[in-house]
Amino acid sequence: MRIRCAHMLALMIWAAAPSAAQDFTTLKGHGGPVMGIAVAPDGQVVTASFDNSVGVWTGRDPKWLEAHDAAVNDVAVGPMGPVSVGDDFAVYAWTDDGARKLGVHKGKVADVKVSPDGALVATASWDGTVGLWDFAGTGTRRDLSVGAVNDVVFAADGNSLFAAGSSGAILEIKADGPEKRVLVENGFGVNVLSLAPDMTWLAYGAVDGVTHVIDPDTGDLIADFSLDRRPILAMAHHAGTNQLAVGDGEGFIMVVDTAEWRITRSFQATRSGPIWALAYDPTGETIYAGGLDDVVYAWPVALLDEYDAVADGERSFLRAVEDMPNGERQFMRKCSICHALENGVSRKAGPTLYHLFGRAAGTVEGYRYSDILDGSDIIWTDETIDRLFDLGPDHYIPGSKMPMQRITAAQDRADLIEFLKTATKRKEAK
């Protein structure tokens, strides 16, 4: 998992790797970075994206699940179906009948897990709490007092959970009571956890780039690994093959043999950007990864070291900044993840900017706006766009879904506006 924009028809394609004998898989269709990946026991892949949607991939065709009002940060799969969490503070369970909201936090929800028996859902939130919800919608939030809670995992019996926070603490809590025990105080924020099904070890990755392995009963150190790349953002474990995959902020995937506690592979998966999400297929022979691209990549684990780093060429903000004029650079940094420039189909989180100037806010057909913009009297002009980024969306349009950001330099705002005047009039997307 993990922890937060090409416009393409959803499809699965096979692309030949430049230096390997076998092919790798790319799942394309999302309109934003891929934040979470889960794989069901039957091999079905489920993805969470910055484009506010969950993708359920069957064969060549994804099905889009849409209820979140902001980026979807993580997804888990249980006997009842997928469960997703996001920046809108919400926890949704998905069935054939649609979405059911299980609960709401008071801050961003970073992680979700389903208990081994499939009865409970645990969520980790930046409001400082772990949520525990059943599928009837009954639940509670447990304050851990560890700052933002980044990850949570169930013990094999489902009665205990381990949670990690930005304070560096890892706590064990009981699912049916108020008890909590501090297992580790790391000193650096802990982003991600992985727990062996037989409870023989607990691995955690921190912002300092170190992966630690401890005894979940005593907290004693079993092993640690560091390749001087930081932070650690994602983990996936496959018990049958004794593999622990670790993704970091520099685009690398490290694979550790959990039987011998040694690094077996260190693979640069992407040329730029983080690895936010990892998952193994049911056999442990294939690993899926997601990050800054709108694409899910999957490689045969046995051939990882033979592949070159990948990055979707459509993700133009991965170009060197010196290759772009300032107005385009401002767009790529502030707008491109959420907004398309062309008319036509887009899976991005925000409405297209095609023919933006002179358009009334909240009027792109088919886009689900926040209530504050539905019927707004704002017309997008040089002046209103300048004011939007001078004050920040949260002040200029309080209550909108636009993320909090500003462009403080007047010349940067002017350059962005000049870029948009040309870019939003380009030929329509095919």
Coordinates of C-alpha atoms in Angstrom, one line a residue:
M1 CA 0.0 0.0 0.0
R2 CA 0.8 3.7 0.1
I3 CA 1.5 6.6 2.1
R4 CA -1.5 10.3 -2.0
C5 CA -2.5 12.7 -15.4
A6 CA -2.9 11.2 -18.7
H7 CA -6.4 11.0 -20.2
M8 CA -6.6 7.4 -21.5
L9 CA -9.2 4.8 -22.1
A10 CA -9.0 2.2 -19.3
L11 CA -7.1 -0.8 -20.4
M12 CA -4.4 -3.3 -19.6
I13 CA -1.5 -3.5 -22.0
W14 CA 1.7 -5.5 -22.2
A15 CA 4.9 -3.6 -22.9
A16 CA 8.2 -5.2 -23.6
A17 CA 10.9 -4.3 -21.1
P18 CA 14.1 -3.0 -22.7
S19 CA 16.5 -5.5 -21.1
A20 CA 14.5 -8.4 -19.9
A21 CA 13.4 -11.7 -21.5
Q22 CA 9.8 -11.4 -20.2
D23 CA 7.2 -8.6 -20.2
F24 CA 5.9 -6.4 -17.4
T25 CA 2.3 -5.3 -17.0
T26 CA 0.9 -1.8 -16.9
L27 CA -2.6 -1.0 -15.7
K28 CA -3.7 2.3 -17.2
G29 CA -6.8 4.3 -16.7
H30 CA -6.5 6.3 -13.5
G31 CA -6.4 10.1 -13.8
G32 CA -3.9 10.6 -10.9
P33 CA -1.1 9.1 -8.9
V34 CA -1.8 5.6 -7.5
M35 CA -1.8 5.6 -3.7
G36 CA -2.9 2.1 -2.7
I37 CA -3.0 -1.4 -4.2
A38 CA -4.7 -4.6 -2.9
V39 CA -4.9 -8.0 -4.5
A40 CA -7.7 -10.4 -3.8
P41 CA -7.1 -14.1 -3.2
D42 CA -8.4 -14.8 -6.8
G43 CA -5.8 -12.3 -8.2
Q44 CA -8.1 -9.4 -8.8
V45 CA -6.3 -6.1 -8.4
V46 CA -8.0 -3.1 -6.7
T47 CA -6.4 0.3 -6.8
A48 CA -6.8 3.6 -5.0
S49 CA -5.9 6.9 -6.7
F50 CA -5.5 10.6 -6.2
D51 CA -8.3 10.9 -8.9
N52 CA -10.9 10.2 -6.1
S53 CA -11.7 6.8 -7.4
V54 CA -11.2 3.1 -6.7
G55 CA -10.4 0.8 -9.7
V56 CA -11.4 -2.9 -9.7
W57 CA -9.4 -4.6 -12.4
T58 CA -10.8 -7.8 -14.0
G59 CA -8.9 -9.0 -17.0
R60 CA -8.5 -6.1 -19.4
D61 CA -11.3 -4.0 -17.9
P62 CA -11.4 -1.8 -14.8
K63 CA -14.6 -0.9 -13.0
W64 CA -14.6 2.5 -11.4
L65 CA -16.0 2.9 -7.9
E66 CA -16.7 6.6 -7.1
A67 CA -18.1 8.0 -3.9
H68 CA -15.1 9.8 -2.3
D69 CA -14.9 13.6 -2.5
A70 CA -11.1 13.7 -2.4
A71 CA -8.0 11.6 -3.1
V72 CA -8.4 7.9 -2.2
N73 CA -5.3 7.0 -0.1
D74 CA -5.7 3.2 0.4
V75 CA -7.8 0.2 -0.3
A76 CA -8.2 -3.2 1.3
V77 CA -10.0 -6.3 0.1
G78 CA -12.1 -8.6 2.5
P79 CA -14.8 -11.2 2.1
M80 CA -17.4 -8.5 1.8
G81 CA -15.5 -6.7 -1.0
P82 CA -13.2 -3.6 -1.2
V83 CA -13.0 -1.0 1.6
S84 CA -11.4 2.4 0.8
V85 CA -10.3 5.5 2.7
G86 CA -9.3 9.0 1.6
D87 CA -8.6 12.7 2.1
D88 CA -12.3 13.3 2.6
F89 CA -12.0 11.6 6.1
A90 CA -14.5 8.8 5.0
V91 CA -14.4 5.0 5.1
Y92 CA -16.4 3.3 2.4
A93 CA -17.3 -0.4 1.9
W94 CA -18.2 -1.5 -1.7
T95 CA -20.6 -4.1 -2.7
D96 CA -22.6 -4.9 -5.8
D97 CA -25.2 -2.4 -4.5
G98 CA -22.7 0.4 -4.4
A99 CA -20.9 2.3 -1.6
R100 CA -21.8 2.3 2.0
K101 CA -20.1 4.8 4.4
L102 CA -18.9 2.9 7.4
G103 CA -17.5 5.8 9.3
V104 CA -15.9 9.3 9.2
H105 CA -12.7 10.5 10.9
K106 CA -11.8 14.1 11.7
G107 CA -8.8 14.1 9.4
K108 CA -7.2 12.4 6.4
V109 CA -7.4 8.6 6.5
A110 CA -4.1 7.1 5.5
D111 CA -4.6 3.4 5.8
V112 CA -7.2 0.6 6.0
K113 CA -7.1 -3.1 6.9
V114 CA -9.8 -5.8 7.1
S115 CA -9.5 -8.2 10.1
P116 CA -8.5 -11.8 9.3
D117 CA -12.1 -13.1 9.9
G118 CA -13.5 -10.3 7.7
A119 CA -15.7 -8.9 10.4
L120 CA -14.0 -5.6 11.2
V121 CA -12.3 -2.7 9.4
A122 CA -9.4 -0.8 11.0
T123 CA -8.4 2.7 9.8
A124 CA -5.5 4.9 10.5
S125 CA -6.1 8.7 10.5
W126 CA -4.1 11.9 10.8
D127 CA -6.7 13.0 13.4
G128 CA -4.6 10.9 15.8
T129 CA -7.0 8.0 16.0
V130 CA -7.5 4.4 14.9
G131 CA -11.0 3.6 13.7
L132 CA -12.7 0.3 14.2
W133 CA -15.9 -0.3 12.2
D134 CA -18.1 -3.3 11.4
F135 CA -19.9 -3.7 8.1
A136 CA -23.2 -2.6 9.7
G137 CA -21.7 0.8 10.1
T138 CA -21.2 0.6 13.9
G139 CA -17.8 1.8 15.0
T140 CA -15.6 4.0 17.2
R141 CA -12.4 6.0 17.0
R142 CA -9.6 5.3 19.5
D143 CA -7.3 8.2 20.4
L144 CA -3.7 6.9 20.4
S145 CA -2.0 10.3 21.2
V146 CA 0.9 9.5 18.8
G147 CA 0.3 12.4 16.3
A148 CA -0.9 11.4 12.9
V149 CA -1.6 7.7 12.6
N150 CA -0.1 6.4 9.4
D151 CA -0.6 2.7 9.4
V152 CA -2.4 -0.1 11.2
V153 CA -2.3 -3.9 11.1
F154 CA -4.4 -6.7 12.7
A155 CA -2.8 -9.5 14.6
A156 CA -3.6 -13.0 13.3
D157 CA -6.3 -13.5 15.9
G158 CA -8.0 -10.2 15.1
N159 CA -8.1 -9.2 18.8
S160 CA -5.1 -7.0 18.7
L161 CA -3.8 -4.3 16.4
F162 CA -0.5 -2.5 15.9
A163 CA -0.6 1.2 14.9
A164 CA 2.2 3.5 13.9
G165 CA 2.3 7.3 14.1
S166 CA 4.3 10.4 13.1
S167 CA 5.7 10.6 16.6
G168 CA 7.7 7.5 16.0
A169 CA 5.7 5.3 18.4
I170 CA 4.2 1.9 17.6
L171 CA 1.3 0.9 19.9
E172 CA -0.5 -2.4 20.4
I173 CA -4.2 -1.9 21.1
K174 CA -7.1 -4.3 21.8
A175 CA -10.0 -4.5 19.4
D176 CA -12.5 -4.9 22.2
G177 CA -11.1 -2.7 24.9
P178 CA -9.3 0.5 25.8
E179 CA -5.9 -1.1 26.6
K180 CA -2.9 0.1 24.7
R181 CA 0.8 -0.7 25.0
V182 CA 3.7 1.2 23.6
L183 CA 5.9 -1.3 21.8
V184 CA 8.5 1.0 20.2
E185 CA 9.4 4.7 20.4
N186 CA 11.5 5.0 17.3
G187 CA 12.5 8.7 17.3
F188 CA 11.6 9.1 13.6
G189 CA 8.1 9.0 12.3
V190 CA 6.9 5.6 11.3
N191 CA 5.0 5.4 8.0
V192 CA 4.2 1.8 7.3
L193 CA 3.9 -1.6 9.1
S194 CA 4.0 -5.3 8.1
L195 CA 3.2 -8.2 10.4
A196 CA 4.0 -11.8 9.9
P197 CA 0.9 -14.0 10.0
D198 CA 2.5 -16.3 12.6
M199 CA 3.3 -13.2 14.7
T200 CA 7.1 -14.0 14.7
W201 CA 8.1 -10.5 13.5
L202 CA 6.8 -7.0 12.9
A203 CA 8.5 -4.8 10.3
Y204 CA 8.2 -1.0 10.2
G205 CA 9.6 1.7 7.9
A206 CA 10.5 5.2 9.0
V207 CA 11.1 8.6 7.5
D208 CA 14.8 8.2 8.1
G209 CA 14.9 5.4 5.4
V210 CA 15.5 2.5 7.8
T211 CA 13.4 -0.7 7.8
H212 CA 13.4 -2.3 11.3
V213 CA 12.2 -5.8 12.2
I214 CA 11.2 -6.4 15.8
D215 CA 9.6 -9.1 18.0
P216 CA 6.0 -8.0 18.3
D217 CA 5.8 -9.4 21.9
T218 CA 8.9 -7.8 23.3
G219 CA 9.9 -5.0 20.9
D220 CA 13.4 -6.5 20.7
L221 CA 15.3 -5.9 17.4
I222 CA 15.6 -8.8 15.0
A223 CA 17.1 -7.1 12.0
D224 CA 17.3 -3.7 10.3
F225 CA 18.1 -2.6 6.8
S226 CA 19.1 0.7 5.2
L227 CA 20.2 1.5 1.7
D228 CA 20.5 5.3 2.4
R229 CA 17.2 6.0 0.6
R230 CA 14.4 7.8 2.4
P231 CA 11.7 7.8 3.5
I232 CA 10.2 4.3 3.6
L233 CA 6.6 4.6 2.2
A234 CA 5.3 1.2 1.4
M235 CA 5.5 -2.5 2.3
A236 CA 4.1 -5.8 1.1
H237 CA 4.7 -9.3 2.5
H238 CA 4.1 -12.6 0.8
A239 CA 4.3 -15.3 3.5
G240 CA 4.5 -18.3 1.1
T241 CA 7.7 -17.1 -0.5
N242 CA 9.2 -15.3 2.5
Q243 CA 9.4 -12.0 0.7
L244 CA 9.1 -8.5 2.2
A245 CA 9.0 -5.7 -0.4
V246 CA 9.8 -2.2 0.7
G247 CA 9.2 0.9 -1.3
D248 CA 10.9 4.3 -0.7
G249 CA 10.7 8.0 -1.7
E250 CA 13.3 7.7 -4.3
G251 CA 11.6 5.1 -6.5
F252 CA 13.4 1.9 -5.3
I253 CA 11.9 -1.4 -4.3
M254 CA 14.0 -3.5 -1.8
V255 CA 13.1 -7.2 -1.4
V256 CA 14.1 -8.9 1.9
D257 CA 14.1 -12.7 2.5
T258 CA 12.3 -13.0 5.8
A259 CA 13.6 -16.5 6.4
E260 CA 17.3 -15.5 6.4
W261 CA 16.8 -11.7 6.9
R262 CA 18.9 -10.6 4.0
I263 CA 18.4 -8.3 1.1
T264 CA 17.9 -10.3 -2.1
R265 CA 17.1 -7.4 -4.6
S266 CA 17.3 -3.7 -4.8
F267 CA 15.5 -2.4 -7.9
Q268 CA 15.0 1.2 -9.2
A269 CA 11.4 0.9 -10.2
T270 CA 10.8 4.5 -11.3
R271 CA 13.1 7.2 -12.7
S272 CA 11.5 9.8 -10.5
G273 CA 9.1 10.0 -7.6
P274 CA 8.1 7.8 -4.7
I275 CA 6.7 4.2 -4.4
W276 CA 3.5 4.7 -2.5
A277 CA 1.9 1.3 -2.9
L278 CA 3.1 -2.3 -3.2
A279 CA 1.3 -5.6 -3.4
Y280 CA 2.1 -9.2 -4.4
D281 CA -0.1 -11.4 -6.5
P282 CA -1.4 -14.6 -4.8
T283 CA 1.6 -16.7 -6.0
G284 CA 4.3 -14.2 -4.8
E285 CA 5.8 -14.3 -8.3
T286 CA 4.6 -10.8 -9.4
I287 CA 4.8 -7.5 -7.6
Y288 CA 2.6 -4.5 -8.2
A289 CA 3.7 -1.0 -7.6
G290 CA 2.1 2.5 -7.7
G291 CA 3.5 6.0 -7.3
L292 CA 3.5 9.4 -9.0
D293 CA 2.4 8.0 -12.4
D294 CA -1.2 7.4 -13.3
V295 CA -0.1 3.8 -13.9
V296 CA 0.2 0.6 -11.9
Y297 CA 3.3 -1.4 -12.9
A298 CA 3.8 -5.1 -12.2
W299 CA 7.0 -7.1 -12.7
P300 CA 8.0 -10.8 -12.3
V301 CA 9.9 -10.8 -9.0
A302 CA 12.6 -13.2 -10.3
L303 CA 13.6 -10.7 -13.0
L304 CA 13.4 -7.5 -11.1
D305 CA 17.1 -6.7 -11.4
E306 CA 17.0 -7.0 -15.2
Y307 CA 14.5 -4.2 -15.8
D308 CA 15.2 -0.5 -16.4
A309 CA 13.4 2.1 -14.3
V310 CA 10.1 3.2 -15.8
A311 CA 8.0 6.3 -15.8
D312 CA 5.0 7.1 -18.0
G313 CA 6.1 9.5 -20.7
E314 CA 2.7 11.3 -20.4
R315 CA 3.6 12.5 -17.0
S316 CA 5.3 15.6 -18.3
F317 CA 6.1 17.2 -14.9
L318 CA 8.8 14.6 -14.6
R319 CA 10.7 16.6 -17.2
A320 CA 13.6 18.7 -15.9
V321 CA 12.2 22.1 -14.8
E322 CA 14.8 23.9 -17.0
D323 CA 13.0 22.4 -20.0
M324 CA 9.7 24.3 -19.3
P325 CA 8.9 28.0 -19.3
N326 CA 7.8 29.3 -15.9
G327 CA 4.1 29.3 -16.7
E328 CA 4.1 25.7 -17.7
R329 CA 6.2 24.9 -14.6
Q330 CA 3.7 26.5 -12.3
F331 CA 0.9 24.5 -14.0
M332 CA 2.7 21.2 -13.6
R333 CA 3.5 21.9 -10.0
K334 CA 0.1 23.3 -8.9
C335 CA -2.5 22.1 -11.3
S336 CA -1.6 19.2 -13.5
I337 CA -2.3 16.3 -11.1
C338 CA -6.0 17.4 -10.8
H339 CA -6.8 19.2 -14.1
A340 CA -6.7 18.3 -17.8
L341 CA -6.2 21.0 -20.4
E342 CA -8.1 19.2 -23.2
N343 CA -11.7 18.6 -23.8
G344 CA -13.0 15.0 -23.6
V345 CA -12.8 12.1 -21.3
S346 CA -10.6 12.6 -18.2
R347 CA -10.3 10.7 -14.9
K348 CA -8.6 13.5 -13.1
A349 CA -9.8 14.6 -9.7
G350 CA -10.8 18.1 -10.9
P351 CA -12.7 19.4 -13.9
T352 CA -11.0 20.1 -17.3
L353 CA -9.6 23.6 -17.8
Y354 CA -10.4 23.4 -21.5
H355 CA -11.8 26.8 -22.6
L356 CA -11.5 28.1 -19.0
F357 CA -11.4 31.8 -19.6
G358 CA -14.9 33.4 -19.6
R359 CA -16.5 30.2 -18.2
A360 CA -18.6 30.3 -15.1
A361 CA -17.2 28.3 -12.2
G362 CA -19.0 25.0 -11.5
T363 CA -20.3 24.5 -15.0
V364 CA -18.3 21.6 -16.6
E365 CA -20.9 19.1 -17.5
G366 CA -20.6 15.7 -15.7
Y367 CA -18.3 16.9 -13.0
R368 CA -19.5 16.6 -9.4
Y369 CA -18.8 20.0 -7.8
S370 CA -18.8 20.9 -4.1
D371 CA -22.0 22.7 -3.0
I372 CA -20.1 26.1 -2.8
L373 CA -19.3 26.0 -6.5
D374 CA -22.6 24.6 -7.8
G375 CA -24.3 27.8 -8.9
S376 CA -21.4 30.1 -8.1
D377 CA -21.3 33.6 -9.6
I378 CA -17.5 33.4 -10.2
I379 CA -16.4 33.8 -13.9
W380 CA -12.8 32.7 -14.6
T381 CA -10.8 35.6 -15.9
D382 CA -7.2 36.9 -15.5
E383 CA -8.3 38.6 -12.3
T384 CA -10.2 35.8 -10.7
I385 CA -7.5 33.2 -11.4
D386 CA -4.9 35.6 -10.0
R387 CA -7.0 36.1 -6.9
L388 CA -7.6 32.3 -6.5
F389 CA -3.9 31.6 -6.2
D390 CA -3.0 34.8 -4.4
L391 CA -5.4 34.1 -1.5
G392 CA -5.5 30.3 -1.9
P393 CA -8.6 28.2 -2.8
D394 CA -9.4 27.7 0.9
H395 CA -9.8 31.4 1.4
Y396 CA -11.1 32.5 -2.0
I397 CA -13.7 29.7 -2.2
P398 CA -14.1 28.3 1.3
G399 CA -15.7 24.9 1.3
S400 CA -14.5 23.9 -2.2
K401 CA -12.7 20.6 -2.9
M402 CA -9.6 22.4 -4.3
P403 CA -6.5 21.6 -2.2
M404 CA -5.0 24.3 0.0
Q405 CA -2.2 26.0 -2.0
R406 CA -1.0 29.4 -3.1
I407 CA 1.3 31.0 -5.6
T408 CA 2.7 33.9 -3.7
A409 CA 4.8 35.6 -6.3
A410 CA 2.8 37.9 -8.6
Q411 CA 5.1 37.1 -11.6
D412 CA 4.6 33.4 -11.2
R413 CA 0.8 33.9 -11.2
A414 CA 1.0 36.1 -14.3
D415 CA 3.1 33.5 -16.1
L416 CA 0.7 30.7 -15.2
I417 CA -2.3 32.8 -16.5
E418 CA -0.4 33.4 -19.8
F419 CA 0.3 29.7 -20.2
L420 CA -3.3 28.8 -19.5
K421 CA -4.6 31.3 -22.1
T422 CA -2.8 29.3 -24.8
A423 CA -2.9 25.8 -23.3
T424 CA -6.7 25.7 -22.7
K425 CA -7.4 26.5 -26.3
R426 CA -5.5 23.6 -27.8
K427 CA -7.1 21.0 -30.1
E428 CA -9.6 18.7 -28.4
A429 CA -8.5 15.3 -27.1
K430 CA -9.4 12.5 -29.5

